Amino acid sequence: MFRSRAKEEKAPSAVKAAVTDSKQPRDPEAPKGRPTPKRSEAQSQRRSVANTPTTRKEAAKRQRDERRVQLERQRQALAGGDERYLPARDRGPVRKFARQWVDSRFNVAEFFLPLAVIILVLSVVRVPMLQSIALLLWLVVIVLIVLDAAFSGFRLRKRLGERFPDHNRRGAVAYALMRSLQMRRMRLPKPQVKRGERP
């Protein structure tokens, strides 16, 4: 009367498991209840069973190896531009066009780092005139970068709308502007077009 219901529910399933797991030999004349698998299927099944890790340590090691292989594929794809193994952020025709559009033109932002080094050197020199020139250069560079980014973003958005009207273009302009901040030789995936070449 006061037995728990969980035990009652477990009991029939345990009985079923005992019946199915019994080691009694099957009558060779009795039907199997399933079709005989093809040789190729049986071999692939045996291979998968043989390759299944038995311990947690083996499973972790296999997972690390698979991750290493995947990262190596991604690194090679970033160097060569192979679409199949690129990270999700760089995949798709819209992102490819945005990359090529940025790589085909000169961007003010890509020269920011060399200009920043020059301005820093000028500002360290203890000559008041050079320091004031450095400050003015900072302002000019920042204004040029902002104007170039606004103009580039506007043009790229327009081109993407014309070229890919039915695709998801969300984030493509920001992706392109972030790419334009990097020096050309440091960009990943590597540039696939030359400057002045239309994508």
PDB file of C-alpha atoms in Angstrom, residues 100-101 103-105 192-199:
ATOM      1  CA  GLN A 100      37.538  41.648 -51.226  1.00  0.00           C
ATOM      2  CA  TRP A 101      36.013  45.124 -51.349  1.00  0.00           C
ATOM      3  CA  ASP A 103      41.336  44.567 -49.874  1.00  0.00           C
ATOM      4  CA  SER A 104      40.876  46.155 -53.319  1.00  0.00           C
ATOM      5  CA  ARG A 105      41.261  49.734 -52.064  1.00  0.00           C
ATOM      6  CA  GLN A 192      42.706  37.365 -52.499  1.00  0.00           C
ATOM      7  CA  VAL A 193      42.567  40.485 -54.711  1.00  0.00           C
ATOM      8  CA  LYS A 194      45.109  43.165 -55.631  1.00  0.00           C
ATOM      9  CA  ARG A 195      44.592  46.843 -54.968  1.00  0.00           C
ATOM     10  CA  GLY A 196      42.509  48.493 -57.668  1.00  0.00           C
ATOM     11  CA  GLU A 197      41.016  45.139 -58.757  1.00  0.00           C
ATOM     12  CA  ARG A 198      37.221  45.119 -58.729  1.00  0.00           C
ATOM     13  CA  PRO A 199      35.771  42.324 -56.507  1.00  0.00           C
TER      14      PRO A 199
END
